[in-house]
Amino acid sequence: MNGRWAVFGAAAAGTFLGALDLNVVPVAFDDITRSFPHATLGALSWVTTGYAVAFGAALLPAGALADRLGRRAVFLIGLSLFTVASACCALAGGVGMLIAARFAQGVGAGTMTPLALALILPAFGPAARGRAIGLWSAVGALAAAAGPAVGGLLVGVDSWRLVFWCTVPLGAVAVVVGWRVLPRVDEGRDGPGRLPDLLGAALLAAAVGAAALGLASGGDWGWTSPATLGTLGAAVALSVGFGLRTARIADPLIRPGLLRLRPVRVANVALLLFGLLYFALQLANALFLTSVWDYTALEAGLALTPGAVVATAASYVGGPAGARYGNRVIAQVSVLLFGAGCLMLALGTGPGTSYVTGFLPGLLVSSVGSSAAFSVLAAAAVESVPASELGIGSALSVTSRAIGASLGFAGLAAVLASPAGGALAGYHRAWWIVAVGTVVTAVAATAIRRPATTA
């Protein structure tokens, strides 16, 4: 196998496993609750919330650590932790062990996911990077979109434990292959072996974790409850503390000059906005099928699978198209295409409509738009990042997307909570709101320009 494609395969395996796990487990949640009948729903919710909080908290510290100690080493540590934690989840005999293992899984996924792209890009020359980014995006899109169907099949074959067991051999093979093919290169600007600002890393991890916790749990706790306001307030205070430390020390976790690069800043804002819209739509589509059309989890997963197929193709095309025509143009077209798919869903679904004529067309169009958009926005977020900071640059882009996802889930819950017009009207409102949001995101993307500097 060509060396650069071997590197791609090993790194993309981490992306695939992280995205698959994130989308497989929610389908198995009902089966998990039946296995622990004495546990409260609030406690069981941490099976998913704990993963999301740990994932978000690990992203930026992992990127900074990788730039100092070597991306290969930190990526393999994260992949190994994810694999071992998956086995612990499958073996969990109680809710406490399951939640703890899911936290560990989230840390592992948050460590390996942003570093995959940072490992892939140096292996490809400038002419081939668009193709590599497109294929990397396609891997993540395929895993994310196929997750519900895979989860439904695995639960149907055995139980929720098989959902975790399936990632263990895949992860083990990926660790062995990665150990053999990933380059032993330490690109950190300060040389290998020097630790980043550990206090800054702790402040940032706590800030992102608190924000993720507040957004993920606000719907259950109540948005004006002391727990929610206190958690989000702590996130703000920790963020301020991190900003002050970054400005005052000589060697901060994130170099301020990186955030002053206009292409990096603009692309990350666009990623956050589009992540909000995309993840709100993903959840809305799944809930619509199961709650309004009464699909089973497996039926809903299979109904969403065509979106996975076209999303994979669109992701692969998006990267090269952005390299040829410019990320700004392709991002705007893709975002607006995604919005057109949302409008088709809002206008095409109603009493008496069928899946083929009412739901599928909007699903396909929105899937093409979303995958192409993520592909070019991911490229725009890292193309101006210096080679010595690809780890933190990639982690920053994934963090922007993850924050958008948390906001999207919370926003959708607020929209669907309104009883006006009934359940169907609530989903129509959600699709219309997302469609309008794509116009805002497209306007924000006008500020994306080809990088003029990497300093």
Coordinates of C-alpha atoms in Angstrom, one line a residue:
M1 CA 0.0 0.0 0.0
N2 CA 1.2 3.5 -0.8
G3 CA 2.7 5.0 2.3
R4 CA 0.5 8.0 2.5
W5 CA -2.6 6.0 2.0
A6 CA -1.5 3.6 4.8
V7 CA -1.2 6.7 7.0
F8 CA -4.6 7.8 5.9
G9 CA -6.2 4.4 6.7
A10 CA -4.7 4.2 10.2
A11 CA -5.6 7.8 11.1
A12 CA -9.1 7.6 9.5
A13 CA -9.9 4.5 11.5
G14 CA -9.9 6.7 14.7
T15 CA -12.3 9.1 13.0
F16 CA -14.6 6.2 12.0
L17 CA -14.7 4.6 15.4
G18 CA -15.3 7.9 17.2
A19 CA -18.2 8.9 14.9
L20 CA -19.7 5.4 14.9
D21 CA -19.7 5.1 18.6
L22 CA -21.3 8.5 19.1
N23 CA -24.2 7.6 16.8
V24 CA -24.6 3.9 17.6
V25 CA -25.1 4.2 21.4
P26 CA -28.2 6.4 21.4
V27 CA -30.1 3.6 19.5
A28 CA -29.2 1.1 22.3
F29 CA -30.3 3.4 25.1
D30 CA -33.7 1.8 25.6
D31 CA -32.1 -1.7 25.9
I32 CA -29.6 -0.3 28.4
T33 CA -32.4 1.0 30.6
R34 CA -34.0 -2.4 30.6
S35 CA -30.7 -4.0 31.8
F36 CA -30.6 -1.6 34.9
P37 CA -34.3 -1.4 36.0
H38 CA -33.4 0.0 39.4
A39 CA -31.4 3.0 38.0
T40 CA -33.1 6.3 37.6
L41 CA -33.4 7.9 34.1
G42 CA -31.3 10.8 35.3
A43 CA -28.4 8.5 36.2
L44 CA -28.7 6.6 33.0
S45 CA -28.7 9.8 30.9
W46 CA -25.0 10.1 31.9
V47 CA -24.3 7.2 29.6
T48 CA -24.6 9.6 26.8
T49 CA -24.0 12.9 28.5
G50 CA -20.8 11.8 30.2
Y51 CA -19.3 10.8 26.8
A52 CA -20.2 14.1 25.3
V53 CA -18.7 16.1 28.2
A54 CA -15.5 14.1 28.3
F55 CA -15.2 14.3 24.5
G56 CA -15.5 18.1 24.5
A57 CA -13.1 18.6 27.4
A58 CA -10.4 16.5 25.8
L59 CA -10.2 18.1 22.4
L60 CA -8.0 21.2 22.7
P61 CA -5.7 19.9 25.5
A62 CA -5.1 16.8 23.3
G63 CA -4.2 18.9 20.3
A64 CA -1.8 21.1 22.2
L65 CA -0.2 18.0 23.9
A66 CA 0.2 16.4 20.5
D67 CA 2.0 19.4 19.0
R68 CA 4.6 19.2 21.9
L69 CA 5.0 15.4 22.4
G70 CA 4.2 14.1 18.9
R71 CA 0.9 13.5 17.2
R72 CA 1.5 9.8 16.6
A73 CA 2.1 9.0 20.2
V74 CA -0.9 11.0 21.6
F75 CA -3.2 9.6 18.8
L76 CA -2.3 6.0 19.7
I77 CA -2.8 6.7 23.4
G78 CA -6.3 8.0 22.7
L79 CA -7.1 5.1 20.4
S80 CA -5.9 2.6 22.9
L81 CA -7.9 4.3 25.8
F82 CA -11.0 4.3 23.6
T83 CA -10.6 0.6 22.8
V84 CA -10.0 -0.5 26.4
A85 CA -12.9 1.6 27.6
S86 CA -15.2 0.0 25.0
A87 CA -14.4 -3.4 26.5
C88 CA -15.1 -2.0 30.0
C89 CA -18.5 -0.7 28.8
A90 CA -19.4 -4.1 27.4
L91 CA -18.4 -5.8 30.7
A92 CA -20.1 -3.3 33.0
G93 CA -22.1 -4.9 35.7
G94 CA -23.5 -1.7 37.1
V95 CA -24.5 1.8 36.0
G96 CA -21.5 3.3 37.8
M97 CA -19.0 1.3 36.0
L98 CA -20.8 1.9 32.7
I99 CA -20.8 5.7 33.2
A100 CA -17.1 5.7 34.2
A101 CA -16.2 3.7 31.2
R102 CA -18.1 6.0 29.0
F103 CA -16.2 9.0 30.4
A104 CA -13.0 7.2 29.6
Q105 CA -14.3 6.4 26.1
G106 CA -15.1 10.1 25.6
V107 CA -11.6 11.1 26.6
G108 CA -10.1 8.6 24.2
A109 CA -12.4 9.8 21.4
G110 CA -11.7 13.4 22.1
T111 CA -8.0 12.7 22.0
M112 CA -7.9 10.7 18.7
T113 CA -10.6 12.5 16.6
P114 CA -8.9 15.9 16.1
L115 CA -5.4 14.3 15.6
A116 CA -6.5 12.1 12.7
L117 CA -6.6 15.1 10.2
A118 CA -3.3 16.5 11.7
L119 CA -1.6 13.2 10.9
I120 CA -3.1 12.9 7.4
L121 CA -2.3 16.4 6.1
P122 CA 1.5 16.2 6.3
A123 CA 1.5 12.9 4.3
F124 CA -0.1 14.6 1.3
G125 CA 1.3 17.3 -0.9
P126 CA -0.7 20.6 -1.5
A127 CA -2.2 19.2 -4.7
A128 CA -3.6 16.1 -3.1
R129 CA -4.8 17.6 0.2
G130 CA -8.2 18.5 -1.0
R131 CA -8.8 14.9 -2.0
A132 CA -7.5 13.6 1.3
I133 CA -9.7 16.0 3.3
G134 CA -12.7 15.0 1.2
L135 CA -12.1 11.3 1.8
W136 CA -11.5 11.9 5.5
S137 CA -14.8 13.8 5.8
A138 CA -16.5 11.0 3.9
V139 CA -15.3 8.4 6.4
G140 CA -16.8 10.4 9.3
A141 CA -20.0 11.1 7.4
L142 CA -20.5 7.4 6.6
A143 CA -19.9 6.3 10.2
A144 CA -22.2 9.0 11.6
A145 CA -25.0 8.4 9.2
A146 CA -24.8 4.6 9.3
G147 CA -24.6 4.6 13.1
P148 CA -28.3 4.3 13.9
A149 CA -28.8 1.4 11.5
V150 CA -25.7 -0.4 12.8
G151 CA -26.9 0.1 16.4
G152 CA -30.3 -1.2 15.6
L153 CA -28.9 -4.3 14.0
L154 CA -26.5 -5.0 16.8
V155 CA -29.1 -4.6 19.5
G156 CA -31.4 -6.9 17.5
V157 CA -28.8 -9.6 17.2
D158 CA -27.8 -9.7 20.9
S159 CA -28.0 -6.7 23.3
W160 CA -26.5 -3.3 23.9
R161 CA -23.3 -4.9 25.0
L162 CA -22.6 -5.9 21.4
V163 CA -22.6 -2.2 20.4
F164 CA -19.5 -1.8 22.6
W165 CA -17.9 -5.2 21.8
C166 CA -17.9 -4.5 18.1
T167 CA -15.5 -1.6 18.4
V168 CA -12.9 -3.6 20.4
P169 CA -11.4 -5.7 17.6
L170 CA -11.6 -2.8 15.2
G171 CA -9.8 -0.5 17.7
A172 CA -7.2 -3.2 18.5
V173 CA -6.4 -3.6 14.8
A174 CA -6.2 0.1 14.3
V175 CA -3.7 0.5 17.2
V176 CA -1.4 -2.2 15.7
V177 CA -1.6 -0.9 12.2
G178 CA -1.1 2.7 13.4
W179 CA 1.9 1.7 15.4
R180 CA 3.5 0.3 12.3
V181 CA 2.6 2.9 9.6
L182 CA 2.1 6.3 11.3
P183 CA 5.3 8.4 11.0
R184 CA 7.5 8.9 14.0
V185 CA 7.6 12.7 13.5
D186 CA 7.4 15.3 16.3
E187 CA 6.5 18.5 14.6
G188 CA 6.0 20.6 17.8
R189 CA 7.5 24.0 17.6
D190 CA 9.3 23.5 20.9
G191 CA 10.6 20.1 20.2
P192 CA 9.4 16.7 21.4
G193 CA 9.1 16.1 25.1
R194 CA 8.2 19.5 26.3
L195 CA 4.9 19.6 28.1
P196 CA 2.3 22.3 27.3
D197 CA 0.9 24.6 29.9
L198 CA -0.8 22.1 32.1
L199 CA -2.7 24.6 34.2
G200 CA -4.0 26.2 31.0
A201 CA -5.0 22.8 29.7
A202 CA -6.9 22.1 32.9
L203 CA -8.7 25.4 32.8
L204 CA -9.7 24.9 29.2
A205 CA -10.8 21.3 29.7
A206 CA -12.9 22.3 32.7
A207 CA -14.4 25.2 30.7
V208 CA -15.4 23.1 27.7
G209 CA -16.6 20.3 29.9
A210 CA -18.7 22.6 32.0
A211 CA -20.2 24.2 28.9
A212 CA -21.0 20.8 27.4
L213 CA -22.5 19.6 30.7
G214 CA -24.7 22.7 31.0
L215 CA -25.9 22.5 27.4
A216 CA -26.4 18.8 27.5
S217 CA -28.3 18.7 30.8
G218 CA -30.1 22.1 30.6
G219 CA -33.3 20.6 29.2
D220 CA -33.5 18.1 32.1
W221 CA -32.4 20.5 34.8
G222 CA -34.4 23.5 33.5
W223 CA -32.7 26.3 31.7
T224 CA -33.2 28.7 34.6
S225 CA -32.4 26.3 37.3
P226 CA -29.5 27.0 39.7
A227 CA -27.7 23.9 38.4
T228 CA -27.8 25.0 34.8
L229 CA -27.0 28.6 35.4
G230 CA -24.2 27.7 37.8
T231 CA -22.6 25.2 35.4
L232 CA -22.7 27.7 32.5
G233 CA -21.5 30.4 34.7
A234 CA -18.6 28.3 35.8
A235 CA -17.8 27.7 32.1
V236 CA -17.7 31.4 31.5
A237 CA -15.5 32.0 34.5
L238 CA -13.1 29.2 33.6
S239 CA -12.9 30.6 30.0
V240 CA -12.0 34.0 31.3
G241 CA -9.4 32.5 33.5
F242 CA -7.9 30.6 30.6
G243 CA -7.9 33.8 28.5
L244 CA -6.1 35.8 31.1
R245 CA -3.5 33.0 31.6
T246 CA -3.0 32.8 27.8
A247 CA -2.3 36.6 27.6
R248 CA 0.1 36.6 30.5
I249 CA 2.4 33.6 30.0
A250 CA 5.2 33.3 27.5
D251 CA 4.2 29.8 26.2
P252 CA 0.4 29.4 26.3
L253 CA -1.6 26.4 25.4
I254 CA -3.0 28.2 22.3
R255 CA -0.8 30.8 20.7
P256 CA -2.8 34.1 20.5
G257 CA -1.4 34.6 17.0
L258 CA -3.2 31.5 15.8
L259 CA -6.6 32.9 16.7
R260 CA -5.7 36.3 15.1
L261 CA -5.4 34.5 11.7
R262 CA -8.6 35.6 9.9
P263 CA -9.1 32.4 7.9
V264 CA -8.8 30.3 11.0
R265 CA -11.2 32.5 13.0
V266 CA -13.8 32.8 10.3
A267 CA -13.8 29.2 9.4
N268 CA -14.3 28.1 13.0
V269 CA -17.2 30.5 13.5
A270 CA -18.8 29.0 10.3
L271 CA -18.2 25.5 11.6
L272 CA -19.9 26.3 14.9
L273 CA -22.9 27.8 13.2
F274 CA -23.2 24.9 10.7
G275 CA -22.6 22.3 13.4
L276 CA -25.6 23.8 15.3
L277 CA -27.9 23.5 12.3
Y278 CA -26.6 20.1 11.1
F279 CA -26.9 18.2 14.5
A280 CA -30.3 19.8 15.2
L281 CA -31.5 18.4 11.8
Q282 CA -30.0 15.0 12.4
L283 CA -31.8 14.6 15.7
A284 CA -35.0 16.1 14.4
N285 CA -35.1 13.7 11.5
A286 CA -34.6 10.6 13.7
L287 CA -37.2 11.8 16.3
F288 CA -39.7 12.6 13.5
L289 CA -39.5 9.1 12.1
T290 CA -39.9 7.4 15.5
S291 CA -42.4 9.8 17.2
V292 CA -44.6 11.0 14.3
W293 CA -44.4 8.1 11.9
D294 CA -43.9 5.5 14.6
Y295 CA -40.9 3.9 13.1
T296 CA -38.9 1.5 15.2
A297 CA -35.3 2.3 15.9
L298 CA -34.1 -0.1 13.3
E299 CA -36.6 1.1 10.7
A300 CA -35.6 4.7 11.4
G301 CA -31.9 3.8 11.0
L302 CA -32.5 2.1 7.7
A303 CA -34.7 5.0 6.5
L304 CA -31.8 7.4 7.2
T305 CA -29.2 5.1 5.5
P306 CA -29.7 6.6 2.0
G307 CA -28.5 9.9 3.4
A308 CA -25.3 8.1 4.5
V309 CA -24.6 6.9 1.0
V310 CA -24.9 10.3 -0.7
A311 CA -23.2 12.0 2.2
T312 CA -20.1 9.9 1.7
A313 CA -19.9 10.7 -2.0
A314 CA -20.5 14.4 -1.4
S315 CA -17.8 14.6 1.3
Y316 CA -15.3 13.0 -1.1
V317 CA -16.2 15.6 -3.8
G318 CA -16.3 18.6 -1.5
G319 CA -12.6 18.7 -0.6
P320 CA -11.3 18.7 -4.2
A321 CA -14.0 21.2 -5.3
G322 CA -13.0 23.6 -2.5
A323 CA -9.3 23.3 -3.6
R324 CA -10.2 24.1 -7.2
Y325 CA -12.9 26.7 -6.9
G326 CA -12.2 28.1 -3.4
N327 CA -13.6 27.1 0.0
R328 CA -15.8 30.1 0.3
V329 CA -17.8 29.5 -2.9
I330 CA -18.3 25.7 -2.3
A331 CA -19.1 26.3 1.4
Q332 CA -21.8 28.8 0.5
V333 CA -23.4 26.6 -2.2
S334 CA -23.3 23.5 0.1
V335 CA -24.8 25.3 3.1
L336 CA -27.6 26.7 1.0
L337 CA -28.2 23.3 -0.6
F338 CA -28.5 21.9 2.9
G339 CA -31.1 24.6 3.7
A340 CA -33.0 23.7 0.5
G341 CA -33.2 20.1 1.8
C342 CA -34.7 21.3 5.1
L343 CA -37.3 23.3 3.2
M344 CA -38.2 20.2 1.2
L345 CA -38.7 18.3 4.5
A346 CA -40.9 21.0 5.9
L347 CA -43.0 21.3 2.7
G348 CA -43.1 17.6 1.8
T349 CA -44.1 15.9 5.0
G350 CA -47.7 16.0 6.2
P351 CA -50.7 13.9 6.8
G352 CA -50.8 11.1 4.2
T353 CA -47.4 11.7 2.7
S354 CA -45.0 8.7 2.1
Y355 CA -41.4 8.2 2.9
V356 CA -40.3 8.1 -0.7
T357 CA -42.1 11.2 -1.9
G358 CA -42.3 13.3 1.3
F359 CA -39.1 12.5 3.3
L360 CA -36.5 10.9 1.1
P361 CA -35.9 13.8 -1.3
G362 CA -35.2 16.3 1.5
L363 CA -33.0 13.8 3.2
L364 CA -30.9 13.3 0.1
V365 CA -30.5 17.0 -0.7
S366 CA -29.7 18.0 2.9
S367 CA -27.2 15.1 3.2
V368 CA -25.3 16.2 0.0
G369 CA -25.2 19.8 1.2
S370 CA -24.1 19.0 4.8
S371 CA -21.3 16.7 3.9
A372 CA -19.8 18.9 1.2
A373 CA -20.1 21.9 3.6
F374 CA -18.3 20.1 6.5
S375 CA -15.5 19.0 4.1
V376 CA -14.7 22.5 2.8
L377 CA -15.1 24.2 6.2
A378 CA -12.7 21.7 7.8
A379 CA -10.2 22.4 5.1
A380 CA -10.7 26.2 5.5
A381 CA -10.1 25.9 9.3
V382 CA -6.7 24.3 9.0
E383 CA -5.2 25.5 5.7
S384 CA -3.8 28.7 7.3
V385 CA -2.5 26.8 10.4
P386 CA 1.3 26.5 10.6
A387 CA 2.6 23.0 10.3
S388 CA 3.9 23.1 13.9
E389 CA 0.4 23.8 15.2
L390 CA -1.7 21.4 13.1
G391 CA -2.7 19.4 16.2
I392 CA -4.2 22.4 18.1
G393 CA -5.6 23.8 14.8
S394 CA -7.4 20.5 14.0
A395 CA -8.6 20.2 17.6
L396 CA -10.0 23.8 17.5
S397 CA -12.1 23.0 14.4
V398 CA -13.5 19.8 16.0
T399 CA -14.3 21.8 19.2
S400 CA -16.2 24.5 17.2
R401 CA -18.2 21.7 15.6
A402 CA -18.9 20.0 19.0
I403 CA -20.0 23.2 20.6
G404 CA -22.4 23.8 17.7
A405 CA -23.7 20.3 18.2
S406 CA -24.5 21.0 21.9
L407 CA -26.2 24.2 21.0
G408 CA -28.2 22.5 18.2
F409 CA -29.5 19.7 20.5
A410 CA -30.5 22.2 23.1
G411 CA -32.2 24.5 20.6
L412 CA -34.1 21.7 19.0
A413 CA -35.4 20.6 22.4
A414 CA -36.7 24.1 23.0
V415 CA -38.4 24.2 19.6
L416 CA -40.1 20.8 20.0
A417 CA -41.2 21.6 23.6
S418 CA -43.7 24.1 22.3
P419 CA -47.1 22.5 22.1
A420 CA -48.5 24.9 19.4
G421 CA -49.9 23.0 16.5
G422 CA -49.0 19.5 17.7
A423 CA -46.0 17.3 17.0
L424 CA -45.9 17.6 13.3
A425 CA -46.0 21.4 13.4
G426 CA -43.1 21.3 15.9
Y427 CA -40.9 19.5 13.4
H428 CA -42.0 21.8 10.6
R429 CA -40.9 24.8 12.7
A430 CA -37.6 23.1 13.4
W431 CA -36.9 22.5 9.7
W432 CA -37.9 26.1 8.8
I433 CA -35.7 27.5 11.5
V434 CA -32.7 25.4 10.3
A435 CA -33.3 26.5 6.8
V436 CA -33.3 30.2 7.8
G437 CA -30.1 29.5 9.8
T438 CA -28.3 28.3 6.7
V439 CA -28.7 31.8 5.2
V440 CA -27.0 33.3 8.2
T441 CA -24.2 30.7 7.9
A442 CA -23.8 31.3 4.2
V443 CA -23.4 35.0 4.9
A444 CA -20.8 34.3 7.6
A445 CA -18.9 32.1 5.0
T446 CA -18.5 35.2 2.7
A447 CA -15.6 36.2 5.0
I448 CA -13.6 33.0 4.2
R449 CA -10.7 33.9 2.0
R450 CA -7.7 32.0 0.7
P451 CA -4.9 32.2 3.4
A452 CA -2.4 35.0 2.9
T453 CA -0.1 34.0 5.7
T454 CA 0.7 31.2 8.1
A455 CA 2.5 33.2 10.7

